[in-house]
XYZ file of C-alpha atoms in Angstrom:
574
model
C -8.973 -42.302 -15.641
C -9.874 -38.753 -17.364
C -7.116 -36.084 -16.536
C -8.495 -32.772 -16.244
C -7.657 -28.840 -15.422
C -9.054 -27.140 -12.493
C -10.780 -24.660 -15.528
C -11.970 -27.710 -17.199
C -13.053 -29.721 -13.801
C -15.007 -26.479 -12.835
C -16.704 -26.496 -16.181
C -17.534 -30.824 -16.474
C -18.566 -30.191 -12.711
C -21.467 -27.885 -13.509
C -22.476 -30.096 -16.117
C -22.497 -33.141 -14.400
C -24.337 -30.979 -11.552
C -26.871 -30.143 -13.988
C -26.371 -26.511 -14.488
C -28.243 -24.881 -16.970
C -27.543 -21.430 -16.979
C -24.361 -19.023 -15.175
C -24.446 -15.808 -14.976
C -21.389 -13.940 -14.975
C -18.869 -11.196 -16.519
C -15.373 -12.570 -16.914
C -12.313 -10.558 -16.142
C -7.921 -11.719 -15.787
C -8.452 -13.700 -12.295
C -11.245 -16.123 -14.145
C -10.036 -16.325 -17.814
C -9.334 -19.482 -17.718
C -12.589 -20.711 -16.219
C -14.116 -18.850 -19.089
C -11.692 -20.361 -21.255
C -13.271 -24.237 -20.422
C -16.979 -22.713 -20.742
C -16.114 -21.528 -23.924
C -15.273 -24.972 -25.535
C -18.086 -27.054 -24.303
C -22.304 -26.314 -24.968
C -24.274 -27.996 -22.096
C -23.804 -25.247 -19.490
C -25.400 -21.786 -21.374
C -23.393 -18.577 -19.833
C -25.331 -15.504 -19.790
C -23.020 -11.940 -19.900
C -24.645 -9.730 -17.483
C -23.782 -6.137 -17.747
C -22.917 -5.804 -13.887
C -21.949 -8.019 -11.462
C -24.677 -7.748 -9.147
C -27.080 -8.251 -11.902
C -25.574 -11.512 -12.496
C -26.718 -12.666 -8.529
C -30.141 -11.201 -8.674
C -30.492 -13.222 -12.183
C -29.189 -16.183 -10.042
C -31.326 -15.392 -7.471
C -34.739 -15.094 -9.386
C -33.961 -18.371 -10.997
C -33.487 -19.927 -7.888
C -36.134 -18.367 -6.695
C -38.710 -19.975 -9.003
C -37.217 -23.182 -10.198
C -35.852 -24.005 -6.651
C -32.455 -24.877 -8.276
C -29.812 -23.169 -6.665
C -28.230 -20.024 -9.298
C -24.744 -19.893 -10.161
C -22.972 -16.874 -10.922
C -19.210 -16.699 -12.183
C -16.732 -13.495 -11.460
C -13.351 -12.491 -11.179
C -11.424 -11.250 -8.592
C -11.370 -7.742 -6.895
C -14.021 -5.391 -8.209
C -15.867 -8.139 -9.889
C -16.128 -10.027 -6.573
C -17.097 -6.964 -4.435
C -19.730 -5.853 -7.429
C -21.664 -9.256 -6.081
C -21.770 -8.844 -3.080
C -25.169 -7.062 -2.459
C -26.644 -9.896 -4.542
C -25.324 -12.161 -2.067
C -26.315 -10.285 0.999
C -29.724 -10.070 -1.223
C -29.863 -14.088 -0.565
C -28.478 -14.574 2.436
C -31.373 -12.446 4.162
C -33.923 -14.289 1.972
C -32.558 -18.011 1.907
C -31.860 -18.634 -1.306
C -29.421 -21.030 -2.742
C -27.042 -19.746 -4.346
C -23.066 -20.615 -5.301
C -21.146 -17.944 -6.200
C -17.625 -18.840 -8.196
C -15.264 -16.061 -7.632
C -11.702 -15.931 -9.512
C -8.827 -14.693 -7.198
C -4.711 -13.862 -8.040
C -2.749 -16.442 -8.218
C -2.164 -18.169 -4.816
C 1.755 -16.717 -3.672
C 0.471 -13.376 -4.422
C -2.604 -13.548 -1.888
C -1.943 -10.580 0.854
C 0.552 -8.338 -1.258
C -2.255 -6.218 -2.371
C -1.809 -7.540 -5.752
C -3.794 -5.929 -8.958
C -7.518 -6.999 -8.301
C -7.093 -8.889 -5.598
C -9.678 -8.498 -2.143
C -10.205 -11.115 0.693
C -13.698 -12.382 -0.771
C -13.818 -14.717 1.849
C -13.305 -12.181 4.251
C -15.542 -9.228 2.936
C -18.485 -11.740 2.697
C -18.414 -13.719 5.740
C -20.966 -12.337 7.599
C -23.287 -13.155 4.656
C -23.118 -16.556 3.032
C -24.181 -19.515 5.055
C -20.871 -20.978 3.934
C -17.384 -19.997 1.999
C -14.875 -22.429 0.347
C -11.070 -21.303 -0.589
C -9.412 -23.691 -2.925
C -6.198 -24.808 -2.326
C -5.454 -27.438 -4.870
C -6.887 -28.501 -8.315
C -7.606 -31.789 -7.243
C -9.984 -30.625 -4.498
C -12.572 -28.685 -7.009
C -15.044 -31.453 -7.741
C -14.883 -32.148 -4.285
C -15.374 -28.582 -2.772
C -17.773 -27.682 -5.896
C -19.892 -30.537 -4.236
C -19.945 -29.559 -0.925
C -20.697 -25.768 -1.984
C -24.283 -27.122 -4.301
C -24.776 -29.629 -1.108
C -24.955 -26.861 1.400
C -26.551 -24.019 -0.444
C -29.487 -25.963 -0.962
C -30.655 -27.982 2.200
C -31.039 -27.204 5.521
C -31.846 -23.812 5.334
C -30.963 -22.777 2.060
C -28.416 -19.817 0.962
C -25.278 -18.552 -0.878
C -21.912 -19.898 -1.182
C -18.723 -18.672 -1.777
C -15.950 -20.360 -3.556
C -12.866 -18.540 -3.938
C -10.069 -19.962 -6.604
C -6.574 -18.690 -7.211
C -6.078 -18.483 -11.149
C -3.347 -20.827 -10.513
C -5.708 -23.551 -9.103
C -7.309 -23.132 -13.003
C -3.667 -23.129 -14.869
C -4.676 -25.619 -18.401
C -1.323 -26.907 -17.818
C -1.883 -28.823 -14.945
C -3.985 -31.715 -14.803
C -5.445 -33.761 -12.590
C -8.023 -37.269 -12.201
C -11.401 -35.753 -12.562
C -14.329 -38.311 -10.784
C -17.821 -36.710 -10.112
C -18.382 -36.915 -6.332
C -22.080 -38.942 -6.101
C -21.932 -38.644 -2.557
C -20.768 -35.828 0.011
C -19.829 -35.785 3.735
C -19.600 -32.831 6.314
C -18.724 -33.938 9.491
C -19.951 -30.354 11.716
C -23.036 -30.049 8.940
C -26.385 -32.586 9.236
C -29.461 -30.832 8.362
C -32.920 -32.148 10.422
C -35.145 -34.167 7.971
C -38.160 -34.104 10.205
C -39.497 -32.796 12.941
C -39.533 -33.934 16.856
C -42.562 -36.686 16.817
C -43.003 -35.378 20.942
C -43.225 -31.560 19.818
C -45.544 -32.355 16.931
C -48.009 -33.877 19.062
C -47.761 -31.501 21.550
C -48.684 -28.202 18.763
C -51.700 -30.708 17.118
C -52.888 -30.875 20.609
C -53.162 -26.785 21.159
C -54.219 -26.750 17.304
C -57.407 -28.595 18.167
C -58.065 -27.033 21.954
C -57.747 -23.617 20.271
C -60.663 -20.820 20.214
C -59.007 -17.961 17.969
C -56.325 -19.592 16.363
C -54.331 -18.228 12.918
C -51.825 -19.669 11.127
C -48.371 -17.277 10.204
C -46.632 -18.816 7.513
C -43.507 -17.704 5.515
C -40.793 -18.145 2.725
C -39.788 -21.761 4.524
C -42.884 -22.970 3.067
C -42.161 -21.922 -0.436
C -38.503 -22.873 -0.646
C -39.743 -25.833 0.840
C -42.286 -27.093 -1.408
C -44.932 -27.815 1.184
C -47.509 -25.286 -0.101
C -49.660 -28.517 -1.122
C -49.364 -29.728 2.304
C -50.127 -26.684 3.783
C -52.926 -25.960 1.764
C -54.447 -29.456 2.837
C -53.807 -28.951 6.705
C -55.471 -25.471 6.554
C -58.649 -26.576 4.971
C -58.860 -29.606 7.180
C -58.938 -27.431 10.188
C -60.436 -24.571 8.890
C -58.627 -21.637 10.531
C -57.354 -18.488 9.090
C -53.965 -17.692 7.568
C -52.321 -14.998 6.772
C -48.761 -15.107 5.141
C -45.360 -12.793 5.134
C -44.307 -10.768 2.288
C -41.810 -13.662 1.135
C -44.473 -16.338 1.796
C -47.127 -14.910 -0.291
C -48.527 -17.536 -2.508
C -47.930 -20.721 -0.141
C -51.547 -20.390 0.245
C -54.076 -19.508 -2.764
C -54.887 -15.679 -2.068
C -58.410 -16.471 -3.569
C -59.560 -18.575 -0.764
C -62.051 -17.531 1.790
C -59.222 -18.564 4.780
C -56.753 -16.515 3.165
C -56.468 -13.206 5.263
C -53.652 -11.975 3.218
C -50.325 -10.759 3.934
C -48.978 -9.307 7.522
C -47.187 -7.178 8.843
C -45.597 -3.520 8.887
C -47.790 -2.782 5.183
C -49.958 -5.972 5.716
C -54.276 -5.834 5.331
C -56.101 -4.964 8.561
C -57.932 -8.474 8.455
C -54.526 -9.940 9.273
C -52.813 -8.048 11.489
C -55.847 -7.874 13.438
C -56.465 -11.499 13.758
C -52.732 -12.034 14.943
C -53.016 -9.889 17.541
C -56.217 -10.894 18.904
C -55.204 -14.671 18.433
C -55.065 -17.193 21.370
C -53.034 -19.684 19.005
C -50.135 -18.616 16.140
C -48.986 -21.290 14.134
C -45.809 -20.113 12.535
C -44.336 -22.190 9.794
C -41.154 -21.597 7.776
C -40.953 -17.699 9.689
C -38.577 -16.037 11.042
C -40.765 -13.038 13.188
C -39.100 -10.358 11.348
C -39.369 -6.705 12.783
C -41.422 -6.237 9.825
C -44.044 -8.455 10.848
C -43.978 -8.131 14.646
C -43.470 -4.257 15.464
C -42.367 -4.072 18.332
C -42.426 -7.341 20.336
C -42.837 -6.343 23.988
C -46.260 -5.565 22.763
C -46.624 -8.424 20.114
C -50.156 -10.778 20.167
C -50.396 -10.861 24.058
C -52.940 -13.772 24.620
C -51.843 -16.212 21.938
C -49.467 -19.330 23.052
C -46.660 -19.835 19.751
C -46.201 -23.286 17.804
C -42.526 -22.148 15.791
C -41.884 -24.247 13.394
C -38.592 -23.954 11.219
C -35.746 -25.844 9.452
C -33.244 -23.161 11.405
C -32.554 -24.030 15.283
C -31.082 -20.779 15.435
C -34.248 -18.753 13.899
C -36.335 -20.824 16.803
C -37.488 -18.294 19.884
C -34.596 -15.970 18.788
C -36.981 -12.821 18.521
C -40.289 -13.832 19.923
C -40.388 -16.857 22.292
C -42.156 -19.899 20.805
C -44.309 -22.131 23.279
C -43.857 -25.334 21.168
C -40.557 -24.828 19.193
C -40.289 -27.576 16.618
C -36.791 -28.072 14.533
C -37.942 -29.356 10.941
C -38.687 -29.061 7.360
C -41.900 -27.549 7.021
C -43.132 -30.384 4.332
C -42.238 -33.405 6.772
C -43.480 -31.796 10.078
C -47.132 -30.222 8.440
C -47.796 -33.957 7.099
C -46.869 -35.303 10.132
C -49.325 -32.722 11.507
C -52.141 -33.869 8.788
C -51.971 -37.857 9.963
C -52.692 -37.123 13.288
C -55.187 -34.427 12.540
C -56.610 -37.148 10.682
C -60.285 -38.022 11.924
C -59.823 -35.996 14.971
C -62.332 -33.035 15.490
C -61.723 -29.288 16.632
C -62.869 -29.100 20.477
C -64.099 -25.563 20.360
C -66.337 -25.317 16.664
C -68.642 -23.081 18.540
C -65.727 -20.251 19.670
C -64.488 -21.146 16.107
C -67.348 -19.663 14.234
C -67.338 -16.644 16.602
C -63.772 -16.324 15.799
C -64.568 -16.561 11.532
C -67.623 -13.686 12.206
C -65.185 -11.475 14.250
C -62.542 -12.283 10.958
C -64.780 -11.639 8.414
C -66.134 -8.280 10.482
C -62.690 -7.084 9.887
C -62.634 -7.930 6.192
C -65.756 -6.340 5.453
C -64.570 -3.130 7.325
C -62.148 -2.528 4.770
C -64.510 -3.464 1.747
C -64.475 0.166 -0.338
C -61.759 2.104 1.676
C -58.478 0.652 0.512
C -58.002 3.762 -1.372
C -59.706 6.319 -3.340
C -59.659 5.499 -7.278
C -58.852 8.158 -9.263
C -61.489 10.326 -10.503
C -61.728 12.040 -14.829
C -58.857 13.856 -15.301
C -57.059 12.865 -12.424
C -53.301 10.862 -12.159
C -53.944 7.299 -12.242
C -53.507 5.487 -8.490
C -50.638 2.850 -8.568
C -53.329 0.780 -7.223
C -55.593 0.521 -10.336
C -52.509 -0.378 -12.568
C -51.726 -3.928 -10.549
C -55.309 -4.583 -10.292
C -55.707 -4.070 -14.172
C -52.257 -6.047 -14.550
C -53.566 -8.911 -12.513
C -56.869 -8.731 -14.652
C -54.928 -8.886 -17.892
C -52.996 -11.525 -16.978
C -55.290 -13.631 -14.854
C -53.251 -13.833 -11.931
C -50.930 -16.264 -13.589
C -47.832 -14.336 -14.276
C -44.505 -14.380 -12.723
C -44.460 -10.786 -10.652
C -40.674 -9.397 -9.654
C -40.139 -6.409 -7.943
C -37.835 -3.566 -6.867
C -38.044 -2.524 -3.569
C -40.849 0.645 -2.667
C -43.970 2.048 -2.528
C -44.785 -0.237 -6.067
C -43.136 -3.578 -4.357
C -45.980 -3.352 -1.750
C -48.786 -2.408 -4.088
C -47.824 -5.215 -6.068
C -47.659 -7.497 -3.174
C -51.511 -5.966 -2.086
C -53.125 -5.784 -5.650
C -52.020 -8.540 -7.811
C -53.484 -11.821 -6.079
C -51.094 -15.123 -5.951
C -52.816 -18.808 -6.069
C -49.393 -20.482 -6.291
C -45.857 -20.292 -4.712
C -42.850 -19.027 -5.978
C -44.735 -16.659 -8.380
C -43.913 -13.139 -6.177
C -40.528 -12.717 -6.383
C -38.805 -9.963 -3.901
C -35.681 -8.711 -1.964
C -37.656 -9.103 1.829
C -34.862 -9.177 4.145
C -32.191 -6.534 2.473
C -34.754 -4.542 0.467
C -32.659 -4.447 -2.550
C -33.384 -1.626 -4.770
C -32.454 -2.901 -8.614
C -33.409 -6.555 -7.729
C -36.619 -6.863 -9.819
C -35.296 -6.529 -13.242
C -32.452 -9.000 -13.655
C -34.224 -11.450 -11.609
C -37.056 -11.516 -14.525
C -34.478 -12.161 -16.704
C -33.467 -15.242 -14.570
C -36.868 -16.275 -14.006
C -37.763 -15.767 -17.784
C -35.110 -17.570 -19.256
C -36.032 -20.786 -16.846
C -39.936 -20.339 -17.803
C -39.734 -18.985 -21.497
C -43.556 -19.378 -22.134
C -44.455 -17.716 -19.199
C -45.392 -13.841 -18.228
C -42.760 -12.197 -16.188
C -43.224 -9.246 -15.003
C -40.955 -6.493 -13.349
C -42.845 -4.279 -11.151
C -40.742 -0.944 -10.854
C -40.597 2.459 -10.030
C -37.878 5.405 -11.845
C -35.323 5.332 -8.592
C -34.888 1.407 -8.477
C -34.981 0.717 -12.224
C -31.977 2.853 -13.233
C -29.772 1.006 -10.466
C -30.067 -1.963 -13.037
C -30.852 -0.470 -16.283
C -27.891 -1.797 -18.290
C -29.353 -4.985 -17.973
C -31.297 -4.302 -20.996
C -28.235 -4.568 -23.072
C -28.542 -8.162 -21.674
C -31.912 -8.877 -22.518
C -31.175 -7.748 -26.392
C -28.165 -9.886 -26.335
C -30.128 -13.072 -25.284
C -33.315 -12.517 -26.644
C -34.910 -12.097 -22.962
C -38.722 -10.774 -23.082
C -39.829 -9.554 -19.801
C -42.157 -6.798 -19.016
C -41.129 -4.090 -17.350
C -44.172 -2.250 -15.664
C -42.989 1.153 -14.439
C -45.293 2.946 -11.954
C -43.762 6.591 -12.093
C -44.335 8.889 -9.798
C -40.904 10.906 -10.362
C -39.578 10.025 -6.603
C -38.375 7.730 -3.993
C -41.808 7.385 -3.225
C -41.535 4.806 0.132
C -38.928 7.736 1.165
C -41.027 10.399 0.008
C -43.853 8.856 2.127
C -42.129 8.539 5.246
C -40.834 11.903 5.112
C -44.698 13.393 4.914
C -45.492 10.933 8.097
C -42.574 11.538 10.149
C -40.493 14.843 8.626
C -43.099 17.541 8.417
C -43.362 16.764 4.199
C -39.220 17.930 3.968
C -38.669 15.902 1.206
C -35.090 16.143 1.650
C -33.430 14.616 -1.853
C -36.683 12.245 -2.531
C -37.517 13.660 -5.408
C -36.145 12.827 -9.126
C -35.669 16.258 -10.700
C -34.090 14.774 -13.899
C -35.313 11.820 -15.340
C -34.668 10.528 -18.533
C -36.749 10.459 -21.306
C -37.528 6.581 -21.080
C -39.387 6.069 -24.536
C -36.041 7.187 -26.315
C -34.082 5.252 -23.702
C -35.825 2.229 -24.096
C -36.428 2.173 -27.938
C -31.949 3.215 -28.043
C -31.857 -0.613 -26.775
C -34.279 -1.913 -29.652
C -37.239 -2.553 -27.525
C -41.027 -1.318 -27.256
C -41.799 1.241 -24.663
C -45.913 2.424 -24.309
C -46.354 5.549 -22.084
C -49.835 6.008 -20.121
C -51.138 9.183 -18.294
C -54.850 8.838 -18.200
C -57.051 5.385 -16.480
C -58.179 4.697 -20.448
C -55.791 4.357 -21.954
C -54.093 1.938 -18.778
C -56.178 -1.621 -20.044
C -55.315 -1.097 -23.822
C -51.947 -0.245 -23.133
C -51.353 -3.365 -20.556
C -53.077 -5.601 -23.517
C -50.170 -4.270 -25.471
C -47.898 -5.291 -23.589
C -48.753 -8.599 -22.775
C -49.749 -9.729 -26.331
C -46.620 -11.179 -27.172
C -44.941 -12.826 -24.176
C -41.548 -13.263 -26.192
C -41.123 -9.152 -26.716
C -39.450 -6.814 -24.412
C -41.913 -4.088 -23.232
C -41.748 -1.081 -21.158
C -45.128 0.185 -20.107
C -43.931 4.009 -18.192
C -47.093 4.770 -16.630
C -47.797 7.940 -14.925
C -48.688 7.349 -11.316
C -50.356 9.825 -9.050
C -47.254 11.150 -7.006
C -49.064 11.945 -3.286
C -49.733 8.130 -2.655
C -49.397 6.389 0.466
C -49.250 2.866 1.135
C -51.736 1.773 3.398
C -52.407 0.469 5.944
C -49.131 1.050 7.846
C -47.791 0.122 10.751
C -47.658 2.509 13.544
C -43.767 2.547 14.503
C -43.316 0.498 17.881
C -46.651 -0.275 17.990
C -48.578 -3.650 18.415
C -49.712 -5.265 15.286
C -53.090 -3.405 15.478
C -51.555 -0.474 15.409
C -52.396 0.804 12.148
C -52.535 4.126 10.065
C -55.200 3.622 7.239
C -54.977 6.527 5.189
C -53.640 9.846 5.685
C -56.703 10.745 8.063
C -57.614 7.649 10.055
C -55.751 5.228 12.373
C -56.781 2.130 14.421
């Protein structure tokens, strides 16, 4: 029998869990958690330089290794500093189990020093929250808190400890829990048999179909399967901001993203559909607009893991309960030697497609001509050139996070890494460093612009500490550019407080850390410059390139419009 203390149980835990990396900055209510990861090696803690860089590390690493991140804090401050990195998850299912010290258990509700209702403050957004209330019950709850951040539908969980839960002087039988059981909590492992072969039977009848597919099919690893069922049918597909990648962007079926900054092709096809099949999405207002007026003739397969995410915003015709992997291979055997009934209406369907596509062919936006600022455009197109589409791409959250998301081109999932549901400005940068500490020979990229990189900036103290090289691409255009954008569209061009009059010098800034930074104001000197950069993948570099300031992103959604509702540049709309 092995006597351990909670500090100690926390610590064996995360090894016996596997852990590889926590991310964390320690503080009085956690000491002695930090304490027990001090005298052991297997679990490597990395010293973030904020709290909520430490859950956007977390995040990106989950993100792309599909392992839920951990993140350590202490109470108070240190718990409330995380809490936009949880929110971050919550809204994009990501697992997630966040470790929060608290004061010591008789002092909870005198307003002692550091001490906040965690629990409380974050309810609304973790999929689950854990207060211990003995050391014996750590190994336990620790289970349950890995167990339910990452199955069903994944996401972030909160466990609260009292220091006095961690004291080294008490000590109690430590036994890794194998097995756990939650009596309210069992997660569907497949699909309704009935339902399935009720959607297969539409999927063959129909004449215009499309398939809508989303993060569930990432986080679910059935982008294989998906990619199989598509090309056996031969429809089109077109994928959410958070799905992009689940389907290789360089095949003919691939329309592209959807939605609110989504290509024509796409948003076109939904709304002329007679047949959506939506996998793994949740029919966010950024994909629908407004949804009184959202694809009128097309009947709705919904499949997702989430009951609750089923017909909640747009009602679903077929609603199937499932795991995306299990239900779309239940879908391939009985597609299986069965034929389309419509290939006729299917081909008209593919020349009406591809009639959109080649509308757009040459207008997506004016390059820049001699002398001119370089378009934000041409720099992720020369990225994705340089780097053959392989690279890991983060973003902040902007006019860049959709360019990236329109210019660099994805063949495999969990490769575009965003904040989709909260829009997190300062996500992109510590979630490289997550990402690029999981997938050291890789490229990972951050995708910035000036406003969201200084939210996180400290983080580079971070990356010199551990060695971290990611590549931070800024496209600078001196403002809030999505801001600056929507105030020329909808405010007359009062760009009320959009602009950044005082930026720093970010070639002294960057080389004050110890790292490279390149600076590019002309389209020539863009492709040697991005070579630069990328030559050694194990180097910090900051590439600051000048970026013409009056972009727009395009096309864009008319507000409370259908999904063809589009603006395509500043002088033509659908």
């Amino acid at each position: 029998m092995e006597l351990l203390s909670g500090a100690d149980m926390i610590a064996r835990f995360l090894q016996d869990e596997g852990v590889e990396y926590i991310y964390g900055y320690p503080g009085g209510a956690a000491l002695h958690i930090y304490d027990a990861l001090f005298r052991q090696d297997k679990v490597k803690h990395i010293l973030v330089r904020h709290e909520q860089a430490a859950t956007h590390a977390a995040d990106g690493y989950a993100r792309a290794s599909g392992k839920p991140g951990v993140v350590l804090v202490t109470s108070g401050p240190g718990a409330t500093n995380a809490v936009t990195g949880i929110a971050t998850a919550y809204m994009d299912s990501i697992p997630m189990v966040v470790i929060c010290g608290q004061v010591m258990s008789h002092l909870i509700g005198d307003d002692a020093f550091q001490e906040t209702d965690i629990v409380g403050v974050t309810r609304p957004i973790v999929k689950h929250s854990f207060s211990i209330k003995h050391p014996s019950e750590i190994p336990e709850v620790l289970k349950k808190a890995f167990y339910l951040a990452s199955t069903g539908r994944p996401g972030p969980v909160v466990v609260d400890i009292p220091k006095d839960m961690t004291s080294p002087t008490e000590r109690y039988e430590y036994v890794y829990p194998k097995k756990v059981k939650l009596r309210s909590y069992n997660p569907v492992t497949r699909g309704h048999t009935g339902q399935i072969k009720k959607a297969v039977e539409l999927m063959l009848k129909a004449k215009r179909p499309v398939f809508y597919t989303g993060g569930g099919v990432v986080s679910g690893g059935a982008s294989e399967a998906l990619t199989d069922l598509v090309r056996r049918l031969g429809y089109p597909i077109t994928t959410t901001l958070m799905g992009i990648g689940a389907y290789p962007q360089g095949d003919r079926q691939c329309l592209g993203w959807l939605g609110m900054h989504g290509s024509y092709e796409s948003n076109m096809a939904m709304h002329h559909a007679d047949l959506i099949i939506a996998i793994g999405a949740r029919f966010d207002d950024r994909v629908t607009n407004n949804t009184s007026k959202f694809c009128p003739t097309a009947k709705i397969i919904h499949v997702d893991i989430d009951p609750s995410s089923v017909s909640k915003t747009v009602r679903a015709d077929v609603p199937i309960v499932g795991p995306a992997g299990s239900v779309i291979n239940e879908m391939i055997s009985l597609v299986q030697g069965k034929e389309i009934a419509h290939p006729e209406a299917l081909g008209e369907w593919w020349q009406k497609v591809d009639g959109w596509r080649e509308e757009r062919v040459g207008k997506l936006y004016e390059p820049s001509g001699p002398g001119e600022k370089i378009k934000p455009q041409e720099v992720i197109e020369a990225m994705c050139r340089v780097t053959r589409g392989e690279a890991f791409v983060t973003t902040d959250v902007g006019q860049h996070q959709m360019f990236a998301a329109q210019y660099y081109k994805f063949d495999k999932p969990n490769r575009f890494i965003t904040s989709g549901g909260l829009g997190t400005m300062g996500f992109g940068f510590p979630a490289a460093m997550g990402i690029k500490q999981n997938f050291p020979e890789d490229q990972v990229i951050c995708v910035t612009g000036e406003g969201s990189f200084q939210m996180m900036m400290q983080e580079l103290s971070t990356c010199k500490q551990y060695g971290v090289g990611v590549k931070i691409v800024n496209l600078n255009n001196a403002s809030l550019g999505m801001v600056r954008q929507w105030q020329d569209l909808n405010y007359k061009s009062r760009h009320a407080h959009s602009y950044m009059e005082s930026l720093p010098d970010f070639q002294k800034l960057i080389e004050a850390y110890g790292f490279t930074a390149l600076r590019v104001e002309t389209l020539d000197e863009l492709e040697p410059a991005l070579e630069r950069t990328f030559a050694d993948k194990h180097e910090l570099v900051f590439l600051d390139v000048q970026v013409d300031p009056r972009e727009h992103v395009y096309p864009m959604q008319v507000p409370l419009g259908s999904m063809r509702d589009m603006l395509l540049s500043k002088t033509e709309r659908t």
